[in-house]
Amino acid sequence: MEIFFVIIPSIMIVGLLCAMYAVVKRSRRVSRAWGSGLVAEARCLRTYTTTSGGGGDSSVSTTLHHVYEFTTRDGRTVRFEEAGGPGTTLEGDVVTVHYAADHPEQGTAKPPAHGRLFAESGCLMLFLGAALAFCVTFIVTAHLMFSAADDLMP
């Protein structure tokens, strides 16, 4: 029985660590694009939305996506997709994108806001870290309780 109190939180810990990795990776990617100093004019080729949730009593979440295309300084045509952009950017609009020379496909059309990126990433990491600490505490507490129960049994 004790194994269930270890396996389930351990699976949750793996998921939380993957989410933490994704947050750091996204933050570094956007920060690198902003810090590179390379900008280009990009055309919005397509906009679309995705929805999630809505099963049972859960709320529906809608995310707006944009597909942009631009030409780098060395003449390469690059196309990338970005989620969470402004609803005022429509197909055919021209926007400024920031990109790193070594990975232009990881560009961003979001204007530089280092403080906001740090705050968003920090809050997400704090939340995920608290959930991780809860899972570890739960495993340790469950182990101690089962050990104490075993000691009481003759």
PDB file of C-alpha atoms in Angstrom:
ATOM      1  CA  MET A   1       0.000   0.000   0.000  1.00  0.00           C
ATOM      2  CA  GLU A   2       2.849   2.355   0.801  1.00  0.00           C
ATOM      3  CA  ILE A   3       4.095   2.106  -2.780  1.00  0.00           C
ATOM      4  CA  PHE A   4       1.119   4.144  -4.052  1.00  0.00           C
ATOM      5  CA  PHE A   5       2.076   6.973  -1.694  1.00  0.00           C
ATOM      6  CA  VAL A   6       5.497   7.035  -3.342  1.00  0.00           C
ATOM      7  CA  ILE A   7       4.760   6.296  -7.009  1.00  0.00           C
ATOM      8  CA  ILE A   8       2.015   8.877  -7.593  1.00  0.00           C
ATOM      9  CA  PRO A   9       3.922  11.829  -6.039  1.00  0.00           C
ATOM     10  CA  SER A  10       7.095  10.680  -7.838  1.00  0.00           C
ATOM     11  CA  ILE A  11       5.286  10.857 -11.174  1.00  0.00           C
ATOM     12  CA  MET A  12       4.068  14.326 -10.212  1.00  0.00           C
ATOM     13  CA  ILE A  13       7.655  15.332  -9.314  1.00  0.00           C
ATOM     14  CA  VAL A  14       8.875  14.261 -12.772  1.00  0.00           C
ATOM     15  CA  GLY A  15       6.107  16.319 -14.389  1.00  0.00           C
ATOM     16  CA  LEU A  16       6.931  19.344 -12.231  1.00  0.00           C
ATOM     17  CA  LEU A  17      10.638  19.097 -13.070  1.00  0.00           C
ATOM     18  CA  CYS A  18       9.778  18.943 -16.791  1.00  0.00           C
ATOM     19  CA  ALA A  19       7.575  22.020 -16.402  1.00  0.00           C
ATOM     20  CA  MET A  20      10.364  23.875 -14.572  1.00  0.00           C
ATOM     21  CA  TYR A  21      12.778  22.994 -17.372  1.00  0.00           C
ATOM     22  CA  ALA A  22      10.306  24.286 -19.977  1.00  0.00           C
ATOM     23  CA  VAL A  23       9.885  27.593 -18.094  1.00  0.00           C
ATOM     24  CA  VAL A  24      13.653  28.153 -17.907  1.00  0.00           C
ATOM     25  CA  LYS A  25      14.132  27.146 -21.549  1.00  0.00           C
ATOM     26  CA  ARG A  26      11.394  29.531 -22.746  1.00  0.00           C
ATOM     27  CA  SER A  27      12.725  32.380 -20.615  1.00  0.00           C
ATOM     28  CA  ARG A  28      16.277  31.928 -21.911  1.00  0.00           C
ATOM     29  CA  ARG A  29      15.062  31.706 -25.530  1.00  0.00           C
ATOM     30  CA  VAL A  30      13.076  34.948 -25.338  1.00  0.00           C
ATOM     31  CA  SER A  31      15.805  36.751 -23.386  1.00  0.00           C
ATOM     32  CA  ARG A  32      18.439  35.675 -25.929  1.00  0.00           C
ATOM     33  CA  ALA A  33      16.284  36.959 -28.811  1.00  0.00           C
ATOM     34  CA  TRP A  34      15.792  40.318 -27.087  1.00  0.00           C
ATOM     35  CA  GLY A  35      19.449  40.619 -26.095  1.00  0.00           C
ATOM     36  CA  SER A  36      20.870  39.805 -29.523  1.00  0.00           C
ATOM     37  CA  GLY A  37      20.053  43.232 -30.921  1.00  0.00           C
ATOM     38  CA  LEU A  38      18.915  41.702 -34.220  1.00  0.00           C
ATOM     39  CA  VAL A  39      15.517  42.860 -35.436  1.00  0.00           C
ATOM     40  CA  ALA A  40      13.588  42.409 -38.652  1.00  0.00           C
ATOM     41  CA  GLU A  41      10.227  43.289 -40.098  1.00  0.00           C
ATOM     42  CA  ALA A  42       8.006  40.212 -40.239  1.00  0.00           C
ATOM     43  CA  ARG A  43       4.648  39.614 -41.859  1.00  0.00           C
ATOM     44  CA  CYS A  44       1.928  37.784 -39.967  1.00  0.00           C
ATOM     45  CA  LEU A  45       0.968  34.918 -42.266  1.00  0.00           C
ATOM     46  CA  ARG A  46      -1.705  33.313 -40.156  1.00  0.00           C
ATOM     47  CA  THR A  47      -3.558  33.618 -36.872  1.00  0.00           C
ATOM     48  CA  TYR A  48      -5.491  30.859 -35.172  1.00  0.00           C
ATOM     49  CA  THR A  49      -6.715  29.860 -31.747  1.00  0.00           C
ATOM     50  CA  THR A  50      -6.507  26.681 -29.736  1.00  0.00           C
ATOM     51  CA  THR A  51      -8.785  25.790 -26.860  1.00  0.00           C
ATOM     52  CA  SER A  52      -8.250  23.541 -23.885  1.00  0.00           C
ATOM     53  CA  GLY A  53     -10.423  22.459 -21.008  1.00  0.00           C
ATOM     54  CA  GLY A  54     -14.188  22.495 -21.059  1.00  0.00           C
ATOM     55  CA  GLY A  55     -14.590  18.908 -19.898  1.00  0.00           C
ATOM     56  CA  GLY A  56     -17.138  18.566 -17.113  1.00  0.00           C
ATOM     57  CA  ASP A  57     -17.104  21.642 -14.907  1.00  0.00           C
ATOM     58  CA  SER A  58     -13.713  22.997 -16.016  1.00  0.00           C
ATOM     59  CA  SER A  59     -13.421  26.333 -17.749  1.00  0.00           C
ATOM     60  CA  VAL A  60     -12.333  26.749 -21.345  1.00  0.00           C
ATOM     61  CA  SER A  61      -8.995  28.444 -22.071  1.00  0.00           C
ATOM     62  CA  THR A  62      -8.293  29.955 -25.483  1.00  0.00           C
ATOM     63  CA  THR A  63      -4.790  30.743 -26.764  1.00  0.00           C
ATOM     64  CA  LEU A  64      -4.126  32.940 -29.784  1.00  0.00           C
ATOM     65  CA  HIS A  65      -1.266  31.857 -32.077  1.00  0.00           C
ATOM     66  CA  HIS A  66       0.504  33.822 -34.823  1.00  0.00           C
ATOM     67  CA  VAL A  67       2.695  32.541 -37.646  1.00  0.00           C
ATOM     68  CA  TYR A  68       5.324  35.064 -38.759  1.00  0.00           C
ATOM     69  CA  GLU A  69       7.783  35.112 -41.651  1.00  0.00           C
ATOM     70  CA  PHE A  70      10.827  37.355 -42.002  1.00  0.00           C
ATOM     71  CA  THR A  71      14.176  37.556 -43.752  1.00  0.00           C
ATOM     72  CA  THR A  72      17.359  37.507 -41.674  1.00  0.00           C
ATOM     73  CA  ARG A  73      20.305  39.798 -42.317  1.00  0.00           C
ATOM     74  CA  ASP A  74      22.074  37.018 -44.207  1.00  0.00           C
ATOM     75  CA  GLY A  75      19.087  36.585 -46.548  1.00  0.00           C
ATOM     76  CA  ARG A  76      17.452  33.447 -45.113  1.00  0.00           C
ATOM     77  CA  THR A  77      13.667  33.345 -44.974  1.00  0.00           C
ATOM     78  CA  VAL A  78      12.492  32.173 -41.567  1.00  0.00           C
ATOM     79  CA  ARG A  79       9.009  31.247 -40.425  1.00  0.00           C
ATOM     80  CA  PHE A  80       8.055  30.755 -36.777  1.00  0.00           C
ATOM     81  CA  GLU A  81       4.970  30.400 -34.642  1.00  0.00           C
ATOM     82  CA  GLU A  82       4.336  32.208 -31.378  1.00  0.00           C
ATOM     83  CA  ALA A  83       1.578  31.662 -28.853  1.00  0.00           C
ATOM     84  CA  GLY A  84       0.022  34.357 -26.714  1.00  0.00           C
ATOM     85  CA  GLY A  85       0.462  37.320 -29.008  1.00  0.00           C
ATOM     86  CA  PRO A  86      -1.794  40.370 -29.173  1.00  0.00           C
ATOM     87  CA  GLY A  87      -5.297  40.001 -30.565  1.00  0.00           C
ATOM     88  CA  THR A  88      -4.810  43.178 -32.577  1.00  0.00           C
ATOM     89  CA  THR A  89      -2.223  41.566 -34.886  1.00  0.00           C
ATOM     90  CA  LEU A  90      -4.034  40.191 -37.922  1.00  0.00           C
ATOM     91  CA  GLU A  91      -2.978  38.262 -41.004  1.00  0.00           C
ATOM     92  CA  GLY A  92      -0.988  40.532 -43.310  1.00  0.00           C
ATOM     93  CA  ASP A  93       0.178  42.897 -40.551  1.00  0.00           C
ATOM     94  CA  VAL A  94       3.865  43.779 -40.376  1.00  0.00           C
ATOM     95  CA  VAL A  95       5.504  43.575 -36.949  1.00  0.00           C
ATOM     96  CA  THR A  96       9.018  43.884 -35.561  1.00  0.00           C
ATOM     97  CA  VAL A  97      10.599  40.610 -34.471  1.00  0.00           C
ATOM     98  CA  HIS A  98      13.677  40.045 -32.337  1.00  0.00           C
ATOM     99  CA  TYR A  99      15.842  37.023 -33.055  1.00  0.00           C
ATOM    100  CA  ALA A 100      19.226  35.516 -32.277  1.00  0.00           C
ATOM    101  CA  ALA A 101      21.578  34.951 -35.217  1.00  0.00           C
ATOM    102  CA  ASP A 102      22.209  31.303 -34.334  1.00  0.00           C
ATOM    103  CA  HIS A 103      18.481  30.430 -33.905  1.00  0.00           C
ATOM    104  CA  PRO A 104      16.315  32.841 -35.906  1.00  0.00           C
ATOM    105  CA  GLU A 105      13.438  30.332 -35.885  1.00  0.00           C
ATOM    106  CA  GLN A 106      13.173  30.977 -32.136  1.00  0.00           C
ATOM    107  CA  GLY A 107      12.404  34.664 -32.622  1.00  0.00           C
ATOM    108  CA  THR A 108       9.706  36.625 -30.865  1.00  0.00           C
ATOM    109  CA  ALA A 109       7.366  39.404 -31.877  1.00  0.00           C
ATOM    110  CA  LYS A 110       6.821  40.400 -28.261  1.00  0.00           C
ATOM    111  CA  PRO A 111       8.419  43.744 -27.395  1.00  0.00           C
ATOM    112  CA  PRO A 112      11.312  43.573 -24.915  1.00  0.00           C
ATOM    113  CA  ALA A 113      10.106  43.519 -21.304  1.00  0.00           C
ATOM    114  CA  HIS A 114      12.878  41.900 -19.260  1.00  0.00           C
ATOM    115  CA  GLY A 115      11.261  42.741 -15.925  1.00  0.00           C
ATOM    116  CA  ARG A 116       7.959  41.205 -16.914  1.00  0.00           C
ATOM    117  CA  LEU A 117       9.668  38.065 -18.248  1.00  0.00           C
ATOM    118  CA  PHE A 118      11.622  37.738 -14.983  1.00  0.00           C
ATOM    119  CA  ALA A 119       8.464  38.223 -12.890  1.00  0.00           C
ATOM    120  CA  GLU A 120       6.407  35.739 -14.930  1.00  0.00           C
ATOM    121  CA  SER A 121       9.145  33.113 -14.902  1.00  0.00           C
ATOM    122  CA  GLY A 122       9.862  33.701 -11.225  1.00  0.00           C
ATOM    123  CA  CYS A 123       6.230  33.325 -10.207  1.00  0.00           C
ATOM    124  CA  LEU A 124       5.885  30.132 -12.248  1.00  0.00           C
ATOM    125  CA  MET A 125       9.071  28.705 -10.744  1.00  0.00           C
ATOM    126  CA  LEU A 126       7.889  29.634  -7.238  1.00  0.00           C
ATOM    127  CA  PHE A 127       4.545  27.893  -7.790  1.00  0.00           C
ATOM    128  CA  LEU A 128       6.145  24.799  -9.319  1.00  0.00           C
ATOM    129  CA  GLY A 129       8.770  24.728  -6.548  1.00  0.00           C
ATOM    130  CA  ALA A 130       6.062  24.863  -3.876  1.00  0.00           C
ATOM    131  CA  ALA A 131       4.227  21.977  -5.559  1.00  0.00           C
ATOM    132  CA  LEU A 132       7.513  20.050  -5.744  1.00  0.00           C
ATOM    133  CA  ALA A 133       8.203  20.670  -2.045  1.00  0.00           C
ATOM    134  CA  PHE A 134       4.685  19.489  -1.207  1.00  0.00           C
ATOM    135  CA  CYS A 135       5.213  16.223  -3.123  1.00  0.00           C
ATOM    136  CA  VAL A 136       8.546  15.549  -1.390  1.00  0.00           C
ATOM    137  CA  THR A 137       7.046  16.372   2.015  1.00  0.00           C
ATOM    138  CA  PHE A 138       4.097  14.084   1.258  1.00  0.00           C
ATOM    139  CA  ILE A 139       6.408  11.175   0.385  1.00  0.00           C
ATOM    140  CA  VAL A 140       8.529  11.658   3.518  1.00  0.00           C
ATOM    141  CA  THR A 141       5.473  12.015   5.760  1.00  0.00           C
ATOM    142  CA  ALA A 142       3.806   8.931   4.272  1.00  0.00           C
ATOM    143  CA  HIS A 143       7.014   6.925   4.753  1.00  0.00           C
ATOM    144  CA  LEU A 144       7.322   8.041   8.387  1.00  0.00           C
ATOM    145  CA  MET A 145       3.678   7.200   9.091  1.00  0.00           C
ATOM    146  CA  PHE A 146       3.962   3.726   7.553  1.00  0.00           C
ATOM    147  CA  SER A 147       7.224   3.123   9.459  1.00  0.00           C
ATOM    148  CA  ALA A 148       5.575   4.149  12.738  1.00  0.00           C
ATOM    149  CA  ALA A 149       2.611   1.890  11.995  1.00  0.00           C
ATOM    150  CA  ASP A 150       4.956  -1.033  11.301  1.00  0.00           C
ATOM    151  CA  ASP A 151       6.700  -0.452  14.648  1.00  0.00           C
ATOM    152  CA  LEU A 152       3.360  -0.624  16.470  1.00  0.00           C
ATOM    153  CA  MET A 153       2.429  -3.964  14.922  1.00  0.00           C
ATOM    154  CA  PRO A 154       3.788  -7.022  16.747  1.00  0.00           C
TER     155      PRO A 154
END
